[in-house]
Amino acid sequence: MVKDSCIAGCIWLIPALPLLGAAFNCLLGRRVGNLLVGIIGCGSIGLSAVLSLFIFNTFLALPVEQRRIEVNLYNWIPSGDFSAPLTLLLDPLSMVMAAMVSGVSFLIHVYSTGYMRKDESFARYFFYLNLFVFFMLLLVLAGNFLVLYIGWEGVGLCSYLLISFWYERESAARAGLKAFVVTRFGDFFFLLGIFLIFVNFGTIHFGSVFEKAPEVLSTTTATWIALLIFAGAIGKSAQVPLHTWLPDAMEAPTPVSALIHAATMVTAGVYLVARCYTIFELSPIATHTVGIVGLATAFISATVALVHNDIKRILAYSTVSQLGHMFLGLGVGAPGAAIFHLLTHAFAKALLFLGAGAVIHALHEEMDIKRMGALKQYIPATFWTFTIGALAMSGIPGFAGFFSKDAILHATFVHGGVLVWLMILLTASFTGFYTFRIVFLAFFGEKRWDVHVERPIGVMTVPLAALAFLAIAGGYMGVPHALGGMDKIGGFLAPVFSSHNPAEPAEGGAQAPEILLMVMSAIAAFGGIGTAYYFYMTPQGKEAPNRLRQRVAPIYELLSNAWYFDRVYQAVFVEPFMKAAGFFWEAVDSSVIDNAVRGVANSFLGGGSIVPKLQIGAVRWYALFMVLGITVMLGYVFLLM
Amino acid sequence: MDIAFPAVNLKGVLPQLVVTSFAVAGLLVDAFYRSTRMVFAISLLGLVLALLLFLSNWGKDGVYEGALLAVDNYTVFFNILFLLIAVATMLLSLHYIDLTGVDSGKYYPLILFATLGMMLLVSSMDLLLMFLSIELLSVSMYILVGSQRERWVSNEAAMKYLLMGAFASAFLLFGISLVFGATGSTSFIKIESALGGLAGGGPFLIHIGIAMMLVGLGFKIAMVPFHMWAPDVYDGAPTPITGFLSTGSKIAVFALILRLLMNPFSVPYSQWVVAFWVFAVLSMTLGNVAALLQRNVKRMLAYSSIAHAGYILIAVVAMDGRAMEAALLYMTVYAIMGLTAFGCIALLAKGEEERFSIEDYTGLAYNYPLQAVVLSVCLLSLAGIPLTAGFIGKFYLFSAAVKSGFIGLAVIGVLNSAISLYYYLGLMLRMYAMPTVAVEGMGHPLVGKLAVALLGILILVLGIYPSPLLGVIKEAVAALPAI
């Protein structure tokens, strides 16, 4: 009980500290110098991270049934039966998310002090970044949909601000706008979903909604709510068909890509679906949709990543693909596995992005892997850590990604069928191929560049090392039962997802196929890596990529154009929309609406010009008005009687 | 003949006595020592002492039966508010009166006397005390408005205010005598019991009396059509006094109106709802529409202040527990906003001439970032944008109106807020536009800057975390008789 209240008393500090940092950097950042900005920026997040780890530790000591702590910070506008309380909720799900977000954010903040040290808008950068962490922590710690939505929109805003951080560049400004508009499109449906929840339950409090969901909701209503919420998740987590903003978002500074567009914000959609899992369970249609969208995204983006040459875009498509894996996990009834994958992916992908950042930094903003090569000798620390990230990403046994991917693959095999499983297996080999394509092309082979290498400074390599450690060790919190492990993370999260945990293997006999599945997935990953090795490392394979490209030219075209999504959208939505907008602007807005509005406005302004004319400054005139007033009032009294 | 001296409960009126004696002490010090700083210190000390005494009175309810004064949470709440307003006015004046040639010796004691008038007004339980308090308040204000003796606009404003005020007081006094004639008493409690048994909203005479009193009181809150003096007086008065006048004086009279309608006139009030509806709509609309084209910032805010009186009148129309809470909340919020707005303008004063023209504000943010930020927050709040105190205030007002069934009134209120955005945001945009002319320096009045910064922060804090204030207001309203 003592621990309980101790935790409850300091949860609010986890998001509040980054907010304080943001406020400081916003108000004073430009005056105090970069050093203090960096210290405050990292320090506030660092404290928040230490605090959440400390709370995590205390939290683990609590008995399972007490692991749900709710804090009502205050009621914003209590008014009769309507109220908007600011509630925070700490349960196993939000606990792991908060710990991951604050921890990874801290590392990336530290890295940023090195990466951005020459930028003149250093203080603005840390203001946005701190603000982002605040909103992200608010999002994962929310205890009702209102708070969650505040965080949800807040991270969207910060994402926009940071993508367009170098706003002098037109492409950056455009990418920011695209990200904002596309995700807002999803948010709109999410908001409708929240309205629908309020209409059905009369509350937006998580506890009451999820508890009463099975009784209150019919299957149809549950389907509607779940699909609307999922639409929000699709936008935020860049799933097909709203995934097109994420590759463009790579215009942001690389640490931002690591933090927002790989480790944290884009996973908010996964978190949201996991949080609302009780509602999704009520609707088979919704769960199937989640699974199908996840599968399609995982496969499509992995194929696109095969042929790109921009290091950040490859990683971006890889992120989209891995998010697809997580949604697939949610779709096949393994939310625990999805969250597990979310965590390991966050470590590995943050590591890969930061490593890519170090490479880009070293070669002075070079992003094309065709113009890299032989970097192993020049930046060895980056090479080793990047390779660890790549191994974890590909799902090589022993590294974090292997365990979490295996958990999803296993659930897919059991609940999704063999065909789906085979597709994911194929995707796994693609993953191995494209990640190691980067490794081989960037770090090995001949030197295809000609600049002075800028070595990463200490504050950049230390976070890389820390993340590399996490990319290995992170997997051991979820060693499956089949390998004699405890699946700690699955067990820890299980109470959140009610009784539902089908990924749990039956005791005894079921272990043999699971091990077989693991072997298969490892083979697939090694197959992908082997192909990449053959293509890019051996002399005889050198011509193979070109030959392959010619042989399957149409497919290559399809992939290098990212399945034509952007072009189709341009033709189907953007251009007609712009045309329609042009029409409405010229024909409807400027002639009809503007004139109507101007008419109304002018009538008020006309009134505005008359009233002061009454104000001529003569006292007798004012007195006359008072007399008029009293005359009318007396008339009123006489009428009344 | 026996003259029965009324039993005086000194503890109940101790804060008022403190304010009085410190005001007198201030005048004496000024007469013998001519030290403005000392007068300032003495006056401030008096206000703070009274504030502390009131804080200790919180929660100790009790109408002083048969006495002239009520001491309950409602009056204590307003008394504290007035004292805070007075303190803020003093802090904002400190720099201003050095610059603009105000006759400073009597300035601070007069603020105390005006505050005393407000304090007594809100505690009045008798029509005569009410009238005396209003006169105390008004006379102090007449002098304060004219305290810039070198500037003819200040003199003109004082003269106009005095003439019109005297005219309005005559109506008020006539109304009081009619009410006395109809009920045979000036005590609120006796008036109420005299009217309590009557059906049909009471006798004819009482309604004529109420109409007359409404002219006098409506004048003080600048309710349309008794508002005509306000733009001229607000414009001519020294800027901190404009803030004081538009917040303290107005709120005191509003607090009194609410008590009158709640207590002695609750029976005849039912006939007056329509009239208040019309006054509310007229004040809101005329205030906002007239503000649209003002080129003088002080006049613009004067009209805006008329519009805000209209918003508060919405609560007078709705008139139930919820509406009372909304009214108190809005008055508190409005006091902060009014002081902030006029405070910022006062801080921009430069020598004898002040910056009133809207053109003077172009590009202000580049030279005076703090004033610009605070004024922007304040303007957003006046317009009722979320996360500011103004939004919370309007939210409660309009929802109270809707819950009492006055949906049309709420809609008109919302539309008016939309109109007001035009001029509030217009000023804000100007401050952040590129400067056309270099804005001349005016020193760095530390105390004043600190005061407006605090007020600005308060606007934001109340917008994000209003619940403590709401709790206090609930207790204050609970002190009134059940509705």
Tab-separated table of N, CA and C in Angstrom, chain A residues 336-432:
chain	number	residue	atom	x	y	z
A	336	GLY	N	0.309	-9.306	-26.616
A	336	GLY	CA	1.542	-9.302	-25.831
A	336	GLY	C	2.755	-9.381	-26.741
A	337	ALA	N	2.659	-10.270	-27.752
A	337	ALA	CA	3.770	-10.413	-28.688
A	337	ALA	C	3.978	-9.123	-29.460
A	338	ALA	N	2.865	-8.458	-29.831
A	338	ALA	CA	2.982	-7.214	-30.583
A	338	ALA	C	3.727	-6.163	-29.777
A	339	ILE	N	3.373	-6.040	-28.500
A	339	ILE	CA	4.050	-5.040	-27.666
A	339	ILE	C	5.509	-5.420	-27.458
A	340	PHE	N	5.762	-6.716	-27.297
A	340	PHE	CA	7.139	-7.181	-27.159
A	340	PHE	C	7.941	-6.778	-28.396
A	341	HIS	N	7.349	-7.001	-29.559
A	341	HIS	CA	8.039	-6.646	-30.789
A	341	HIS	C	8.224	-5.141	-30.874
A	342	LEU	N	7.222	-4.405	-30.397
A	342	LEU	CA	7.319	-2.946	-30.370
A	342	LEU	C	8.564	-2.508	-29.603
A	343	LEU	N	8.793	-3.158	-28.451
A	343	LEU	CA	9.935	-2.763	-27.624
A	343	LEU	C	11.252	-3.113	-28.301
A	344	THR	N	11.382	-4.370	-28.736
A	344	THR	CA	12.666	-4.759	-29.337
A	344	THR	C	12.915	-3.957	-30.607
A	345	HIS	N	11.845	-3.720	-31.360
A	345	HIS	CA	12.003	-2.932	-32.578
A	345	HIS	C	12.453	-1.511	-32.257
A	346	ALA	N	11.892	-0.956	-31.175
A	346	ALA	CA	12.283	0.407	-30.798
A	346	ALA	C	13.779	0.477	-30.559
A	347	PHE	N	14.310	-0.503	-29.815
A	347	PHE	CA	15.752	-0.487	-29.531
A	347	PHE	C	16.539	-0.626	-30.836
A	348	ALA	N	16.176	-1.657	-31.621
A	348	ALA	CA	16.967	-1.958	-32.807
A	348	ALA	C	16.874	-0.834	-33.825
A	349	LYS	N	15.644	-0.320	-34.026
A	349	LYS	CA	15.500	0.659	-35.094
A	349	LYS	C	16.076	2.009	-34.685
A	350	ALA	N	15.945	2.361	-33.414
A	350	ALA	CA	16.598	3.589	-32.949
A	350	ALA	C	18.093	3.467	-33.176
A	351	LEU	N	18.632	2.280	-32.865
A	351	LEU	CA	20.063	2.045	-33.061
A	351	LEU	C	20.440	2.200	-34.532
A	352	LEU	N	19.656	1.585	-35.414
A	352	LEU	CA	19.967	1.653	-36.838
A	352	LEU	C	19.911	3.092	-37.333
A	353	PHE	N	18.899	3.829	-36.904
A	353	PHE	CA	18.775	5.213	-37.364
A	353	PHE	C	19.930	6.063	-36.843
A	354	LEU	N	20.249	5.874	-35.574
A	354	LEU	CA	21.351	6.674	-35.035
A	354	LEU	C	22.653	6.301	-35.727
A	355	GLY	N	22.815	5.000	-36.003
A	355	GLY	CA	23.998	4.565	-36.754
A	355	GLY	C	24.000	5.208	-38.131
A	356	ALA	N	22.851	5.169	-38.798
A	356	ALA	CA	22.747	5.803	-40.113
A	356	ALA	C	23.061	7.285	-39.998
A	357	GLY	N	22.607	7.900	-38.898
A	357	GLY	CA	22.901	9.309	-38.672
A	357	GLY	C	24.401	9.531	-38.584
A	358	ALA	N	25.084	8.625	-37.874
A	358	ALA	CA	26.538	8.754	-37.746
A	358	ALA	C	27.204	8.625	-39.104
A	359	VAL	N	26.687	7.715	-39.934
A	359	VAL	CA	27.239	7.539	-41.275
A	359	VAL	C	27.022	8.812	-42.097
A	360	ILE	N	25.788	9.313	-42.054
A	360	ILE	CA	25.461	10.520	-42.821
A	360	ILE	C	26.314	11.691	-42.361
A	361	HIS	N	26.450	11.775	-41.061
A	361	HIS	CA	27.258	12.813	-40.430
A	361	HIS	C	28.704	12.690	-40.915
A	362	ALA	N	29.215	11.453	-40.934
A	362	ALA	CA	30.610	11.223	-41.309
A	362	ALA	C	30.855	11.664	-42.746
A	363	LEU	N	29.893	11.400	-43.623
A	363	LEU	CA	30.083	11.700	-45.042
A	363	LEU	C	29.439	13.029	-45.442
A	364	HIS	N	29.185	13.863	-44.488
A	364	HIS	CA	28.641	15.205	-44.765
A	364	HIS	C	27.328	15.132	-45.544
A	365	GLU	N	26.322	14.627	-44.920
A	365	GLU	CA	24.954	14.612	-45.448
A	365	GLU	C	24.786	13.731	-46.680
A	366	GLU	N	25.633	12.715	-46.807
A	366	GLU	CA	25.445	11.775	-47.920
A	366	GLU	C	24.475	10.686	-47.455
A	367	MET	N	23.430	10.437	-48.253
A	367	MET	CA	22.446	9.429	-47.837
A	367	MET	C	22.359	8.260	-48.795
A	368	ASP	N	23.007	8.359	-49.948
A	368	ASP	CA	22.889	7.304	-50.952
A	368	ASP	C	23.896	6.203	-50.634
A	369	ILE	N	23.382	4.983	-50.369
A	369	ILE	CA	24.323	3.917	-49.995
A	369	ILE	C	25.226	3.521	-51.158
A	370	LYS	N	24.833	3.868	-52.389
A	370	LYS	CA	25.697	3.566	-53.536
A	370	LYS	C	26.955	4.420	-53.504
A	371	ARG	N	26.896	5.524	-52.754
A	371	ARG	CA	28.062	6.397	-52.690
A	371	ARG	C	28.744	6.316	-51.323
A	372	MET	N	28.601	5.153	-50.694
A	372	MET	CA	29.302	4.955	-49.416
A	372	MET	C	30.372	3.900	-49.623
A	373	GLY	N	30.501	2.984	-48.674
A	373	GLY	CA	31.438	1.890	-48.842
A	373	GLY	C	32.699	2.052	-48.011
A	374	ALA	N	33.189	0.909	-47.515
A	374	ALA	CA	34.482	0.840	-46.828
A	374	ALA	C	34.536	1.672	-45.555
A	375	LEU	N	33.381	1.968	-44.995
A	375	LEU	CA	33.394	2.840	-43.817
A	375	LEU	C	33.839	2.116	-42.557
A	376	LYS	N	33.920	0.780	-42.650
A	376	LYS	CA	34.260	-0.002	-41.463
A	376	LYS	C	35.542	0.490	-40.798
A	377	GLN	N	36.557	0.778	-41.636
A	377	GLN	CA	37.836	1.200	-41.070
A	377	GLN	C	37.734	2.599	-40.459
A	378	TYR	N	36.878	3.433	-41.016
A	378	TYR	CA	36.872	4.831	-40.603
A	378	TYR	C	36.053	5.064	-39.334
A	379	ILE	N	34.914	4.413	-39.266
A	379	ILE	CA	34.077	4.618	-38.081
A	379	ILE	C	33.706	3.250	-37.500
A	380	PRO	N	34.678	2.570	-36.899
A	380	PRO	CA	34.457	1.179	-36.455
A	380	PRO	C	33.347	1.047	-35.408
A	381	ALA	N	33.278	2.013	-34.476
A	381	ALA	CA	32.260	1.869	-33.427
A	381	ALA	C	30.871	1.886	-34.048
A	382	THR	N	30.688	2.787	-34.994
A	382	THR	CA	29.398	2.837	-35.666
A	382	THR	C	29.135	1.527	-36.406
A	383	PHE	N	30.187	1.010	-37.049
A	383	PHE	CA	30.020	-0.239	-37.788
A	383	PHE	C	29.544	-1.363	-36.875
A	384	TRP	N	30.223	-1.551	-35.767
A	384	TRP	CA	29.868	-2.677	-34.903
A	384	TRP	C	28.461	-2.537	-34.340
A	385	THR	N	28.147	-1.325	-33.883
A	385	THR	CA	26.821	-1.168	-33.301
A	385	THR	C	25.735	-1.292	-34.368
A	386	PHE	N	26.022	-0.725	-35.535
A	386	PHE	CA	25.027	-0.825	-36.613
A	386	PHE	C	24.790	-2.283	-36.967
A	387	THR	N	25.869	-3.065	-37.001
A	387	THR	CA	25.722	-4.480	-37.347
A	387	THR	C	24.885	-5.210	-36.311
A	388	ILE	N	25.091	-4.874	-35.052
A	388	ILE	CA	24.263	-5.506	-34.009
A	388	ILE	C	22.797	-5.158	-34.244
A	389	GLY	N	22.549	-3.878	-34.565
A	389	GLY	CA	21.180	-3.466	-34.858
A	389	GLY	C	20.620	-4.237	-36.037
A	390	ALA	N	21.458	-4.418	-37.065
A	390	ALA	CA	20.994	-5.134	-38.252
A	390	ALA	C	20.686	-6.585	-37.925
A	391	LEU	N	21.530	-7.191	-37.100
A	391	LEU	CA	21.287	-8.594	-36.718
A	391	LEU	C	19.990	-8.708	-35.926
A	392	ALA	N	19.779	-7.748	-35.029
A	392	ALA	CA	18.546	-7.787	-34.232
A	392	ALA	C	17.336	-7.589	-35.129
A	393	MET	N	17.493	-6.669	-36.084
A	393	MET	CA	16.383	-6.372	-36.987
A	393	MET	C	16.028	-7.593	-37.829
A	394	SER	N	17.049	-8.303	-38.296
A	394	SER	CA	16.790	-9.426	-39.194
A	394	SER	C	16.239	-10.634	-38.466
A	395	GLY	N	16.335	-10.635	-37.170
A	395	GLY	CA	15.804	-11.767	-36.441
A	395	GLY	C	16.764	-12.936	-36.379
A	396	ILE	N	18.049	-12.641	-36.123
A	396	ILE	CA	19.033	-13.702	-35.973
A	396	ILE	C	18.969	-14.214	-34.534
A	397	PRO	N	18.977	-15.519	-34.349
A	397	PRO	CA	18.845	-16.073	-33.000
A	397	PRO	C	19.861	-15.452	-32.050
A	398	GLY	N	19.398	-15.176	-30.842
A	398	GLY	CA	20.272	-14.590	-29.852
A	398	GLY	C	20.086	-13.103	-29.724
A	399	PHE	N	19.597	-12.462	-30.779
A	399	PHE	CA	19.366	-11.011	-30.713
A	399	PHE	C	17.886	-10.747	-30.445
A	400	ALA	N	17.612	-9.508	-30.011
A	400	ALA	CA	16.272	-9.214	-29.485
A	400	ALA	C	15.171	-9.489	-30.497
A	401	GLY	N	15.393	-9.034	-31.735
A	401	GLY	CA	14.329	-9.150	-32.721
A	401	GLY	C	13.878	-10.576	-32.952
A	402	PHE	N	14.784	-11.501	-32.751
A	402	PHE	CA	14.451	-12.902	-33.007
A	402	PHE	C	13.307	-13.371	-32.115
A	403	PHE	N	13.412	-13.072	-30.827
A	403	PHE	CA	12.416	-13.580	-29.885
A	403	PHE	C	11.037	-12.975	-30.137
A	404	SER	N	11.057	-11.664	-30.385
A	404	SER	CA	9.749	-11.021	-30.535
A	404	SER	C	9.112	-11.400	-31.866
A	405	LYS	N	9.941	-11.474	-32.909
A	405	LYS	CA	9.382	-11.850	-34.204
A	405	LYS	C	8.856	-13.269	-34.149
A	406	ASP	N	9.620	-14.099	-33.436
A	406	ASP	CA	9.177	-15.491	-33.297
A	406	ASP	C	7.826	-15.581	-32.607
A	407	ALA	N	7.637	-14.736	-31.602
A	407	ALA	CA	6.355	-14.775	-30.894
A	407	ALA	C	5.215	-14.448	-31.862
A	408	ILE	N	5.439	-13.456	-32.724
A	408	ILE	CA	4.396	-13.100	-33.690
A	408	ILE	C	4.222	-14.205	-34.723
A	409	LEU	N	5.343	-14.737	-35.208
A	409	LEU	CA	5.263	-15.795	-36.220
A	409	LEU	C	4.508	-17.007	-35.689
A	410	HIS	N	4.788	-17.336	-34.435
A	410	HIS	CA	4.133	-18.497	-33.849
A	410	HIS	C	2.625	-18.292	-33.767
A	411	ALA	N	2.235	-17.086	-33.265
A	411	ALA	CA	0.800	-16.799	-33.169
A	411	ALA	C	0.172	-16.794	-34.561
A	412	THR	N	0.906	-16.287	-35.545
A	412	THR	CA	0.394	-16.255	-36.909
A	412	THR	C	0.168	-17.664	-37.428
A	413	PHE	N	1.133	-18.526	-37.140
A	413	PHE	CA	1.019	-19.908	-37.607
A	413	PHE	C	-0.204	-20.567	-36.986
A	414	VAL	N	-0.404	-20.337	-35.700
A	414	VAL	CA	-1.504	-21.010	-34.986
A	414	VAL	C	-2.852	-20.425	-35.406
A	415	HIS	N	-2.944	-19.068	-35.500
A	415	HIS	CA	-4.251	-18.436	-35.696
A	415	HIS	C	-4.475	-17.905	-37.097
A	416	GLY	N	-3.398	-17.702	-37.850
A	416	GLY	CA	-3.565	-17.074	-39.159
A	416	GLY	C	-3.498	-18.042	-40.304
A	417	GLY	N	-2.969	-19.211	-40.062
A	417	GLY	CA	-2.872	-20.192	-41.133
A	417	GLY	C	-1.501	-20.210	-41.759
A	418	VAL	N	-1.235	-21.260	-42.487
A	418	VAL	CA	0.098	-21.507	-43.028
A	418	VAL	C	0.452	-20.476	-44.096
A	419	LEU	N	-0.535	-20.095	-44.904
A	419	LEU	CA	-0.259	-19.198	-46.014
A	419	LEU	C	0.260	-17.851	-45.517
A	420	VAL	N	-0.453	-17.319	-44.531
A	420	VAL	CA	-0.041	-16.049	-43.940
A	420	VAL	C	1.357	-16.193	-43.366
A	421	TRP	N	1.564	-17.298	-42.697
A	421	TRP	CA	2.859	-17.547	-42.069
A	421	TRP	C	3.962	-17.564	-43.125
A	422	LEU	N	3.681	-18.201	-44.263
A	422	LEU	CA	4.679	-18.260	-45.323
A	422	LEU	C	5.012	-16.862	-45.850
A	423	MET	N	3.973	-16.017	-45.964
A	423	MET	CA	4.220	-14.656	-46.439
A	423	MET	C	5.128	-13.904	-45.478
A	424	ILE	N	4.855	-14.096	-44.200
A	424	ILE	CA	5.668	-13.411	-43.200
A	424	ILE	C	7.085	-13.967	-43.192
A	425	LEU	N	7.189	-15.266	-43.462
A	425	LEU	CA	8.506	-15.880	-43.541
A	425	LEU	C	9.302	-15.263	-44.686
A	426	LEU	N	8.615	-15.072	-45.807
A	426	LEU	CA	9.252	-14.449	-46.962
A	426	LEU	C	9.689	-13.033	-46.604
A	427	THR	N	8.785	-12.331	-45.928
A	427	THR	CA	9.101	-10.969	-45.496
A	427	THR	C	10.329	-10.966	-44.601
A	428	ALA	N	10.436	-11.975	-43.749
A	428	ALA	CA	11.595	-12.045	-42.852
A	428	ALA	C	12.880	-12.157	-43.653
A	429	SER	N	12.841	-12.919	-44.748
A	429	SER	CA	14.078	-13.016	-45.530
A	429	SER	C	14.352	-11.693	-46.244
A	430	PHE	N	13.294	-11.002	-46.675
A	430	PHE	CA	13.490	-9.664	-47.256
A	430	PHE	C	14.165	-8.750	-46.243
A	431	THR	N	13.679	-8.850	-45.007
A	431	THR	CA	14.231	-7.990	-43.962
A	431	THR	C	15.731	-8.213	-43.835
A	432	GLY	N	16.107	-9.478	-43.768
A	432	GLY	CA	17.529	-9.799	-43.687
A	432	GLY	C	18.279	-9.218	-44.865
